Amino acid sequence: MEFKSRNCWQVYGSEEHRSAMDRIAGEYVNFLSACKTERETIEWARSRAVLHGFSEDLEGDKFFKIHKGKSIILAWRGKKPLSGGLRLFGAHADTPRLDLKQRPLYEECRVSLAKTHYYGGIRKHQWLARPLALHGTIVKTDGSAINICIGEKESDPVFTVADLLPHLAYKQIEKKLSEAFEAEKLNVILGHIPLAGNSITKESEGNEKNGQHVKKGVLQMLNQKFGIIEEDLYSAELQAVPAGPARFVGLDEGLIGGFGHDDRACVFTGLMAFLEKGSTECTRVAIFWDKEEIGSEGSSGAKSLFLEYTLEDILEAWAPKTRLRTVFANSRAISGDVHAAMDPDYQEVHEKLNASLLGHGPVFCKFTGHRGKVGANDAHAEYIGWLRSILNREGIPWQMAETGRVDLGGGGTIAKFLAIYGMDVIDFGPGVLSMHSPFEIVSKADIYATYLAYSRFFNAREKIHEHQES
Ligand code: MN
Ligand code: MN
């Protein structure tokens, strides 16, 4: 009669499950270490799709389309008419980080730095005094694009934002947290050696503005390495992200720490489940968007018409007489996004009856939003009933939770942008500790259970008969 969520480590205790779990976790760590930007993630998704026979040609049954290198739609045609709706999975490929400003380069106090404008909801102090890598793309006026990735190989240098020493922080520590760390002080150190042959003259000495020899040194290096001039940075998208690979955490290696579990955990497990050969009944669609962390704006975000337009093309090729609105209205979707797992040190921000535990499986979040569910998709009870029946029949652990105590904060996901089409959709993904930090934590067991859950979602029948558990 009573519901208790189950611990995945117990449910998946068999040797068979544990070795599958280890294999998937290993692949996931490699993926997370390699893909730190939306562009890198979309490119990874594209290459996986191509390996599985997907192409940009609608003649076939396996189709994908990429928008601006930052979002991707994959569709796998099923046997049933499209009018019966899609099995749709959505997630986001962007992650909070420090974006370099368009005019980033300057020099102060014998170091050259880059100005940044943070992207998404970060806690600024977490980005100080730690090794950072630079990832991104620089586009020159001839149209050529240079992809940058510095700071990931062991032989690479890294970058960093310096922090204030405690000896001189007496005033700062008295400030409110929201005022203690200023965005305009999140400047990334890029270099230190003055331009060779450009000696420091009496006039330039002590006159940083006229001298700028270190900045010039950095510009020269950029020119030698990538053939670019300062102006090229104006048409660049460069991101400072935590340097180095994702790691297993804990003596037992039961957790995974890394940058961007939000929301690459769902991209990874969702795509894995999507590409697997299973039921061929329903047409499946997976979409990975950009810009979720800044409100799903822009032409690569979930508020764009990319999904709609692409599905129009798909319908024209696969089911020309079917109306798009019919397909949407009959579709069932999962918005794959991570959930705030109960933090052992900050349990007071959660309401325990409606909080989730690491290791107890993926979490349903019926609604997000803030202060009275404002801005939320509120999934329908009927749909949750159907999803529960799938997971219970398959014995997959799951949890039901909300983001935290009422009126303490809140958030949003892509769910509401799918809901506007009339389809059923709910947020469902693994719990995370230290969300939006440079080193987020997930449970290895949750990654496994999440993958299994997404896989069953794609394959489940529309009507499920099950005996109510007693
Ligand atoms: Mn997210
Ligand atoms: Mn997020």
Short mmCIF file of C-alpha atoms and ligand atoms in Angstrom, two decimals:
data_model
loop_
_atom_site.label_atom_id
_atom_site.label_comp_id
_atom_site.label_asym_id
_atom_site.label_seq_id
_atom_site.Cartn_x
_atom_site.Cartn_y
_atom_site.Cartn_z
CA MET A 1 0.00 0.00 0.00
CA GLU A 2 2.76 2.38 0.94
CA PHE A 3 5.16 3.75 -1.67
CA LYS A 4 8.86 3.70 -1.01
CA SER A 5 11.39 4.60 -3.67
CA ARG A 6 13.98 1.90 -4.22
CA ASN A 7 17.77 2.01 -4.20
CA CYS A 8 19.18 1.21 -7.64
CA TRP A 9 22.28 -0.33 -6.11
CA GLN A 10 20.05 -3.00 -4.57
CA VAL A 11 17.76 -3.40 -7.55
CA TYR A 12 20.73 -3.69 -9.90
CA GLY A 13 22.96 -5.73 -7.62
CA SER A 14 23.52 -8.64 -9.99
CA GLU A 15 26.85 -9.05 -11.72
CA GLU A 16 25.18 -8.65 -15.09
CA HIS A 17 23.61 -5.33 -14.18
CA ARG A 18 26.75 -4.05 -12.49
CA SER A 19 28.94 -4.74 -15.49
CA ALA A 20 26.43 -3.07 -17.84
CA MET A 21 26.33 -0.14 -15.41
CA ASP A 22 30.16 0.11 -15.42
CA ARG A 23 30.34 -0.01 -19.19
CA ILE A 24 27.76 2.75 -19.63
CA ALA A 25 29.38 4.87 -16.91
CA GLY A 26 32.76 4.54 -18.63
CA GLU A 27 31.30 5.67 -21.95
CA TYR A 28 29.48 8.49 -20.21
CA VAL A 29 32.66 9.76 -18.52
CA ASN A 30 34.44 9.81 -21.88
CA PHE A 31 31.54 11.67 -23.47
CA LEU A 32 31.35 14.23 -20.67
CA SER A 33 35.11 14.78 -20.81
CA ALA A 34 35.05 15.40 -24.55
CA CYS A 35 31.83 17.42 -24.95
CA LYS A 36 31.76 20.66 -22.97
CA THR A 37 29.88 22.98 -25.30
CA GLU A 38 26.60 22.69 -27.19
CA ARG A 39 28.49 22.56 -30.50
CA GLU A 40 30.69 19.69 -29.32
CA THR A 41 27.67 17.85 -27.93
CA ILE A 42 25.64 18.23 -31.13
CA GLU A 43 28.60 17.07 -33.21
CA TRP A 44 28.91 14.01 -30.96
CA ALA A 45 25.19 13.29 -31.39
CA ARG A 46 25.55 13.66 -35.16
CA SER A 47 28.46 11.24 -35.36
CA ARG A 48 26.63 8.66 -33.21
CA ALA A 49 23.55 9.01 -35.39
CA VAL A 50 25.54 8.57 -38.61
CA LEU A 51 27.11 5.42 -37.16
CA HIS A 52 23.58 4.10 -36.66
CA GLY A 53 22.58 4.78 -40.25
CA PHE A 54 20.93 8.20 -39.86
CA SER A 55 21.25 10.73 -42.67
CA GLU A 56 19.94 14.12 -43.73
CA ASP A 57 17.99 12.45 -46.49
CA LEU A 58 14.25 12.03 -45.90
CA GLU A 59 14.11 9.16 -48.40
CA GLY A 60 15.27 6.86 -45.62
CA ASP A 61 13.60 6.01 -42.32
CA LYS A 62 16.36 7.46 -40.17
CA PHE A 63 16.68 11.21 -40.48
CA PHE A 64 18.52 13.98 -38.68
CA LYS A 65 18.77 17.71 -39.09
CA ILE A 66 21.10 20.14 -37.38
CA HIS A 67 20.46 23.84 -36.89
CA LYS A 68 23.53 26.13 -36.80
CA GLY A 69 25.60 23.36 -35.23
CA LYS A 70 23.82 23.97 -31.91
CA SER A 71 20.64 21.91 -31.97
CA ILE A 72 19.70 18.62 -33.58
CA ILE A 73 16.53 16.69 -34.36
CA LEU A 74 16.61 12.96 -35.01
CA ALA A 75 13.63 11.02 -36.29
CA TRP A 76 13.23 7.27 -36.75
CA ARG A 77 10.14 6.31 -38.70
CA GLY A 78 7.87 3.69 -37.13
CA LYS A 79 5.29 1.38 -38.66
CA LYS A 80 2.24 3.07 -37.22
CA PRO A 81 0.79 6.13 -38.99
CA LEU A 82 2.27 9.39 -37.82
CA SER A 83 -1.21 10.62 -36.98
CA GLY A 84 -0.96 8.39 -33.91
CA GLY A 85 1.71 10.71 -32.54
CA LEU A 86 5.41 10.59 -31.79
CA ARG A 87 7.42 9.22 -28.93
CA LEU A 88 9.50 12.32 -28.36
CA PHE A 89 12.51 12.93 -26.15
CA GLY A 90 13.95 16.41 -25.58
CA ALA A 91 16.96 17.64 -23.61
CA HIS A 92 19.39 20.55 -23.71
CA ALA A 93 23.03 20.61 -24.73
CA ASP A 94 24.10 23.95 -23.23
CA THR A 95 25.60 24.42 -19.79
CA PRO A 96 26.27 27.43 -17.54
CA ARG A 97 29.82 28.73 -18.01
CA LEU A 98 31.85 31.89 -18.64
CA ASP A 99 31.53 33.25 -22.17
CA LEU A 100 34.30 35.53 -23.40
CA LYS A 101 32.96 38.98 -24.25
CA GLN A 102 33.09 40.02 -27.90
CA ARG A 103 35.91 42.41 -27.13
CA PRO A 104 37.72 40.38 -24.50
CA LEU A 105 41.44 41.21 -24.57
CA TYR A 106 43.18 43.66 -22.24
CA GLU A 107 46.15 43.91 -19.95
CA GLU A 108 46.55 44.97 -16.33
CA CYS A 109 49.45 44.59 -13.90
CA ARG A 110 51.63 42.63 -16.32
CA VAL A 111 49.04 39.95 -17.09
CA SER A 112 46.80 39.73 -20.10
CA LEU A 113 43.18 38.88 -19.41
CA ALA A 114 39.89 38.22 -21.16
CA LYS A 115 36.64 39.84 -20.06
CA THR A 116 33.73 37.42 -19.65
CA HIS A 117 29.97 37.56 -19.46
CA TYR A 118 28.65 34.55 -17.61
CA TYR A 119 26.08 32.34 -19.32
CA GLY A 120 23.21 30.88 -17.31
CA GLY A 121 22.81 30.61 -13.56
CA ILE A 122 26.23 30.34 -12.00
CA ARG A 123 27.44 30.88 -8.45
CA LYS A 124 30.29 33.22 -9.27
CA HIS A 125 32.69 32.20 -6.49
CA GLN A 126 32.77 28.62 -7.80
CA TRP A 127 34.64 29.76 -10.90
CA LEU A 128 37.58 31.35 -9.15
CA ALA A 129 41.08 29.90 -8.66
CA ARG A 130 40.54 26.78 -10.71
CA PRO A 131 41.96 25.52 -14.03
CA LEU A 132 39.81 26.49 -17.00
CA ALA A 133 39.89 25.43 -20.64
CA LEU A 134 38.87 27.52 -23.64
CA HIS A 135 36.46 25.93 -26.11
CA GLY A 136 34.77 27.55 -29.05
CA THR A 137 34.72 28.79 -32.58
CA ILE A 138 36.27 31.81 -34.26
CA VAL A 139 34.88 32.84 -37.66
CA LYS A 140 37.03 34.93 -39.98
CA THR A 141 35.79 37.33 -42.64
CA ASP A 142 36.54 34.78 -45.37
CA GLY A 143 33.94 32.53 -43.74
CA SER A 144 36.41 29.99 -42.40
CA ALA A 145 35.80 28.76 -38.87
CA ILE A 146 38.53 27.83 -36.43
CA ASN A 147 37.59 25.45 -33.65
CA ILE A 148 39.42 26.11 -30.41
CA CYS A 149 40.03 23.67 -27.58
CA ILE A 150 42.91 24.58 -25.26
CA GLY A 151 43.37 23.21 -21.76
CA GLU A 152 42.14 19.63 -22.05
CA LYS A 153 45.29 17.76 -23.08
CA GLU A 154 47.86 17.21 -20.36
CA SER A 155 50.45 19.06 -22.46
CA ASP A 156 48.11 22.07 -22.85
CA PRO A 157 48.29 25.18 -20.69
CA VAL A 158 45.13 26.09 -18.77
CA PHE A 159 43.55 29.43 -17.86
CA THR A 160 42.14 30.74 -14.61
CA VAL A 161 40.26 33.51 -12.83
CA ALA A 162 42.30 34.72 -9.85
CA ASP A 163 40.64 35.06 -6.44
CA LEU A 164 41.27 37.50 -3.64
CA LEU A 165 43.68 36.35 -0.93
CA PRO A 166 42.09 35.85 2.52
CA HIS A 167 44.62 38.28 4.04
CA LEU A 168 43.01 41.15 2.15
CA ALA A 169 39.44 39.89 2.09
CA TYR A 170 38.32 41.25 5.48
CA LYS A 171 35.96 43.74 3.80
CA GLN A 172 34.73 41.32 1.17
CA ILE A 173 33.69 38.63 3.67
CA GLU A 174 31.39 41.11 5.41
CA LYS A 175 29.44 41.66 2.19
CA LYS A 176 26.30 39.85 1.11
CA LEU A 177 27.16 36.89 -1.13
CA SER A 178 25.28 38.51 -4.01
CA GLU A 179 27.52 41.58 -3.73
CA ALA A 180 30.85 40.01 -2.76
CA PHE A 181 31.60 38.57 -6.18
CA GLU A 182 31.27 40.91 -9.13
CA ALA A 183 30.69 39.69 -12.66
CA GLU A 184 33.17 42.23 -14.02
CA LYS A 185 35.89 40.63 -11.92
CA LEU A 186 35.42 37.25 -13.58
CA ASN A 187 38.31 37.88 -15.94
CA VAL A 188 40.28 34.97 -17.34
CA ILE A 189 44.08 35.15 -17.25
CA LEU A 190 45.46 34.45 -20.71
CA GLY A 191 49.16 35.36 -20.68
CA HIS A 192 52.11 36.98 -19.00
CA ILE A 193 55.12 37.27 -21.36
CA PRO A 194 55.55 40.66 -23.06
CA LEU A 195 55.82 40.70 -26.82
CA ALA A 196 59.39 39.87 -27.81
CA GLY A 197 61.34 42.77 -29.34
CA ASN A 198 58.76 45.21 -28.10
CA SER A 199 60.85 46.39 -25.20
CA ILE A 200 59.35 48.21 -22.28
CA THR A 201 60.33 51.82 -22.81
CA LYS A 202 60.50 54.59 -20.22
CA GLU A 203 57.22 55.99 -21.60
CA SER A 204 55.29 52.77 -21.65
CA GLU A 205 56.64 51.69 -18.25
CA GLY A 206 53.93 52.44 -15.74
CA ASN A 207 51.54 53.33 -18.51
CA GLU A 208 49.53 50.18 -19.03
CA LYS A 209 47.27 51.73 -21.65
CA ASN A 210 50.07 52.68 -24.04
CA GLY A 211 52.22 49.66 -23.35
CA GLN A 212 50.00 46.55 -23.43
CA HIS A 213 53.01 44.44 -24.31
CA VAL A 214 51.57 41.33 -22.70
CA LYS A 215 48.27 41.72 -24.52
CA LYS A 216 50.28 42.16 -27.72
CA GLY A 217 52.17 38.97 -26.85
CA VAL A 218 48.88 37.10 -26.52
CA LEU A 219 47.65 38.53 -29.82
CA GLN A 220 50.86 37.42 -31.50
CA MET A 221 50.45 33.88 -30.13
CA LEU A 222 46.85 33.78 -31.33
CA ASN A 223 48.04 34.96 -34.72
CA GLN A 224 50.81 32.37 -34.94
CA LYS A 225 48.63 29.50 -33.69
CA PHE A 226 45.35 30.25 -35.44
CA GLY A 227 46.09 32.98 -38.00
CA ILE A 228 43.66 35.40 -36.38
CA ILE A 229 43.73 39.10 -35.55
CA GLU A 230 41.97 40.85 -32.65
CA GLU A 231 38.96 41.75 -34.77
CA ASP A 232 38.29 38.05 -35.47
CA LEU A 233 37.34 37.66 -31.80
CA TYR A 234 34.31 39.85 -32.50
CA SER A 235 32.86 36.99 -34.53
CA ALA A 236 33.82 34.29 -32.08
CA GLU A 237 32.02 32.19 -29.50
CA LEU A 238 34.57 31.26 -26.87
CA GLN A 239 33.65 29.61 -23.59
CA ALA A 240 35.78 29.20 -20.48
CA VAL A 241 34.84 25.84 -18.98
CA PRO A 242 36.37 23.71 -16.21
CA ALA A 243 39.51 22.03 -17.56
CA GLY A 244 40.09 18.31 -17.40
CA PRO A 245 38.09 15.09 -17.58
CA ALA A 246 35.08 13.90 -15.63
CA ARG A 247 36.05 11.60 -12.75
CA PHE A 248 34.59 8.86 -10.63
CA VAL A 249 33.98 10.11 -7.11
CA GLY A 250 34.27 8.20 -3.83
CA LEU A 251 36.30 5.18 -2.75
CA ASP A 252 33.72 2.91 -4.34
CA GLU A 253 33.55 5.04 -7.51
CA GLY A 254 29.77 5.06 -7.18
CA LEU A 255 29.41 8.70 -8.22
CA ILE A 256 30.52 10.64 -11.27
CA GLY A 257 31.80 14.20 -10.99
CA GLY A 258 32.14 16.48 -13.96
CA PHE A 259 31.07 19.58 -15.82
CA GLY A 260 27.67 19.60 -17.46
CA HIS A 261 25.68 16.63 -16.15
CA ASP A 262 22.94 19.26 -16.55
CA ASP A 263 21.92 18.36 -19.10
CA ARG A 264 24.37 16.08 -20.89
CA ALA A 265 23.39 13.20 -18.60
CA CYS A 266 20.01 13.29 -20.36
CA VAL A 267 21.48 13.90 -23.82
CA PHE A 268 23.72 10.85 -23.38
CA THR A 269 21.18 8.44 -21.89
CA GLY A 270 18.40 9.75 -24.13
CA LEU A 271 20.38 9.32 -27.34
CA MET A 272 21.60 5.90 -26.26
CA ALA A 273 18.02 4.77 -25.66
CA PHE A 274 16.80 6.42 -28.87
CA LEU A 275 19.37 4.73 -31.13
CA GLU A 276 18.79 1.27 -29.73
CA LYS A 277 16.88 -1.12 -31.87
CA GLY A 278 13.62 -1.84 -30.08
CA SER A 279 9.98 -1.58 -30.92
CA THR A 280 9.44 -0.26 -34.44
CA GLU A 281 5.82 0.72 -33.84
CA CYS A 282 6.00 4.40 -32.94
CA THR A 283 7.98 7.04 -34.79
CA ARG A 284 10.58 8.29 -32.36
CA VAL A 285 12.02 11.76 -32.27
CA ALA A 286 14.89 13.09 -30.19
CA ILE A 287 15.70 16.77 -30.00
CA PHE A 288 18.64 18.40 -28.30
CA TRP A 289 18.35 22.13 -27.90
CA ASP A 290 20.71 24.93 -27.02
CA LYS A 291 20.01 28.02 -24.86
CA GLU A 292 17.89 26.33 -22.19
CA GLU A 293 20.03 27.91 -19.49
CA ILE A 294 19.17 31.41 -20.70
CA GLY A 295 15.46 30.87 -21.20
CA SER A 296 15.40 28.75 -24.39
CA GLU A 297 15.72 31.86 -26.54
CA GLY A 298 17.35 32.27 -29.94
CA SER A 299 17.11 30.25 -33.13
CA SER A 300 18.71 27.20 -31.52
CA GLY A 301 16.59 27.23 -28.35
CA ALA A 302 13.34 25.47 -27.56
CA LYS A 303 11.29 28.62 -28.20
CA SER A 304 12.40 28.56 -31.84
CA LEU A 305 10.36 26.97 -34.63
CA PHE A 306 13.07 24.47 -35.55
CA LEU A 307 11.05 21.49 -34.28
CA GLU A 308 7.88 22.63 -36.01
CA TYR A 309 9.54 23.35 -39.36
CA THR A 310 11.53 20.13 -39.34
CA LEU A 311 8.44 18.08 -38.56
CA GLU A 312 6.63 19.79 -41.43
CA ASP A 313 9.38 18.51 -43.73
CA ILE A 314 9.19 15.06 -42.18
CA LEU A 315 5.40 14.92 -42.59
CA GLU A 316 5.62 16.00 -46.20
CA ALA A 317 7.99 13.12 -46.90
CA TRP A 318 6.56 10.40 -44.67
CA ALA A 319 2.85 11.19 -44.31
CA PRO A 320 1.87 14.03 -46.65
CA LYS A 321 -1.84 14.09 -45.76
CA THR A 322 -1.36 14.18 -42.02
CA ARG A 323 -1.75 17.46 -40.17
CA LEU A 324 1.06 18.50 -37.90
CA ARG A 325 -1.36 19.44 -35.12
CA THR A 326 -2.73 15.90 -35.09
CA VAL A 327 0.75 14.45 -34.76
CA PHE A 328 1.63 16.83 -31.95
CA ALA A 329 -1.62 16.37 -30.06
CA ASN A 330 -1.17 12.60 -29.99
CA SER A 331 2.51 12.67 -29.07
CA ARG A 332 3.99 11.59 -25.77
CA ALA A 333 7.14 13.29 -24.64
CA ILE A 334 9.78 13.26 -21.98
CA SER A 335 11.67 16.42 -21.18
CA GLY A 336 14.94 14.88 -20.04
CA ASP A 337 16.44 17.20 -17.47
CA VAL A 338 18.31 16.72 -14.24
CA HIS A 339 16.72 17.20 -10.84
CA ALA A 340 18.12 18.71 -7.64
CA ALA A 341 18.85 15.66 -5.49
CA MET A 342 18.66 16.06 -1.72
CA ASP A 343 21.93 17.63 -0.60
CA PRO A 344 23.25 16.03 2.62
CA ASP A 345 24.52 19.43 3.83
CA TYR A 346 21.53 21.50 2.80
CA GLN A 347 18.59 19.23 3.51
CA GLU A 348 16.66 22.22 4.85
CA VAL A 349 16.12 23.62 1.33
CA HIS A 350 14.18 20.48 0.42
CA GLU A 351 10.80 19.35 1.60
CA LYS A 352 11.62 15.75 2.38
CA LEU A 353 8.37 14.10 1.33
CA ASN A 354 8.80 15.62 -2.10
CA ALA A 355 12.57 15.41 -2.49
CA SER A 356 14.67 12.89 -4.39
CA LEU A 357 17.64 10.80 -3.32
CA LEU A 358 20.79 10.08 -5.27
CA GLY A 359 20.79 6.47 -6.39
CA HIS A 360 17.02 5.99 -6.23
CA GLY A 361 16.48 6.32 -9.95
CA PRO A 362 15.33 9.06 -12.32
CA VAL A 363 13.01 11.71 -10.91
CA PHE A 364 9.64 12.85 -12.22
CA CYS A 365 9.06 16.53 -11.77
CA LYS A 366 5.39 17.20 -12.50
CA PHE A 367 5.92 20.94 -12.48
CA THR A 368 8.82 23.34 -12.17
CA GLY A 369 8.40 27.12 -11.96
CA HIS A 370 8.48 29.25 -8.84
CA ARG A 371 6.17 30.92 -6.30
CA GLY A 372 2.95 29.11 -6.98
CA LYS A 373 4.07 27.09 -10.01
CA VAL A 374 4.47 30.26 -12.10
CA GLY A 375 6.03 29.40 -15.45
CA ALA A 376 5.52 25.66 -15.09
CA ASN A 377 4.42 22.90 -17.36
CA ASP A 378 2.15 20.90 -15.07
CA ALA A 379 2.05 17.37 -16.46
CA HIS A 380 -1.33 15.64 -16.56
CA ALA A 381 -2.15 12.94 -14.03
CA GLU A 382 -3.27 10.57 -16.79
CA TYR A 383 0.13 10.78 -18.44
CA ILE A 384 2.01 10.18 -15.20
CA GLY A 385 -0.18 7.14 -14.64
CA TRP A 386 0.89 5.74 -17.99
CA LEU A 387 4.58 6.37 -17.34
CA ARG A 388 4.35 4.80 -13.87
CA SER A 389 2.83 1.71 -15.41
CA ILE A 390 5.77 1.34 -17.81
CA LEU A 391 8.40 1.69 -15.13
CA ASN A 392 6.64 -0.52 -12.60
CA ARG A 393 6.12 -3.26 -15.14
CA GLU A 394 9.82 -3.15 -15.99
CA GLY A 395 10.89 -2.89 -12.36
CA ILE A 396 12.81 0.34 -12.91
CA PRO A 397 13.25 2.50 -9.78
CA TRP A 398 11.87 6.03 -10.06
CA GLN A 399 11.03 8.93 -7.79
CA MET A 400 8.53 11.77 -7.67
CA ALA A 401 9.81 15.11 -6.41
CA GLU A 402 9.79 18.85 -6.76
CA THR A 403 12.76 21.18 -6.98
CA GLY A 404 12.85 22.35 -3.37
CA ARG A 405 10.78 23.93 -0.61
CA VAL A 406 7.95 26.10 -1.86
CA ASP A 407 8.95 29.78 -2.20
CA LEU A 408 12.68 29.10 -1.79
CA GLY A 409 13.50 29.32 -5.47
CA GLY A 410 12.68 27.47 -8.64
CA GLY A 411 13.62 26.91 -12.23
CA GLY A 412 12.41 25.98 -15.66
CA THR A 413 13.00 23.42 -18.38
CA ILE A 414 12.07 22.82 -22.01
CA ALA A 415 8.90 20.92 -21.01
CA LYS A 416 6.59 23.90 -21.36
CA PHE A 417 7.78 24.60 -24.90
CA LEU A 418 6.72 21.10 -25.94
CA ALA A 419 3.47 21.33 -24.00
CA ILE A 420 2.21 24.26 -26.10
CA TYR A 421 1.62 21.82 -28.98
CA GLY A 422 -0.83 19.89 -26.85
CA MET A 423 1.34 16.85 -26.38
CA ASP A 424 1.81 15.10 -23.07
CA VAL A 425 5.16 15.91 -21.51
CA ILE A 426 6.86 15.67 -18.14
CA ASP A 427 10.33 16.41 -16.78
CA PHE A 428 12.15 13.20 -15.96
CA GLY A 429 15.85 12.78 -15.28
CA PRO A 430 18.55 11.84 -12.78
CA GLY A 431 19.28 13.73 -9.57
CA VAL A 432 22.36 15.94 -9.36
CA LEU A 433 24.35 17.45 -6.50
CA SER A 434 26.16 20.80 -6.93
CA MET A 435 23.99 21.57 -9.96
CA HIS A 436 25.35 24.35 -12.22
CA SER A 437 28.76 24.15 -10.53
CA PRO A 438 32.00 23.35 -12.37
CA PHE A 439 31.91 19.87 -10.80
CA GLU A 440 28.42 18.43 -10.67
CA ILE A 441 27.77 15.00 -9.16
CA VAL A 442 25.50 12.20 -10.36
CA SER A 443 25.08 8.60 -9.25
CA LYS A 444 26.42 5.94 -11.58
CA ALA A 445 23.36 3.84 -10.73
CA ASP A 446 20.99 6.69 -11.67
CA ILE A 447 22.65 7.03 -15.08
CA TYR A 448 22.00 3.35 -15.66
CA ALA A 449 18.41 3.46 -14.43
CA THR A 450 17.73 6.64 -16.42
CA TYR A 451 18.97 5.02 -19.62
CA LEU A 452 16.76 1.98 -18.96
CA ALA A 453 13.76 4.18 -18.24
CA TYR A 454 14.18 6.24 -21.44
CA SER A 455 14.64 3.05 -23.41
CA ARG A 456 11.37 1.60 -22.10
CA PHE A 457 9.60 4.87 -22.83
CA PHE A 458 10.52 4.66 -26.51
CA ASN A 459 9.40 1.03 -26.70
CA ALA A 460 6.28 1.01 -24.53
CA ARG A 461 2.83 0.33 -25.93
CA GLU A 462 0.14 2.94 -25.68
CA LYS A 463 -2.08 0.79 -23.56
CA ILE A 464 -0.48 -1.07 -20.74
CA HIS A 465 -2.30 -3.65 -18.69
CA GLU A 466 -0.74 -4.32 -15.39
CA HIS A 467 -1.78 -5.58 -12.06
CA GLN A 468 -1.86 -2.85 -9.48
CA GLU A 469 0.92 -3.55 -7.04
CA SER A 470 -0.39 -4.25 -3.61
MN MN B 1 18.77 21.47 -17.21
MN MN B 2 20.34 24.02 -15.69
#
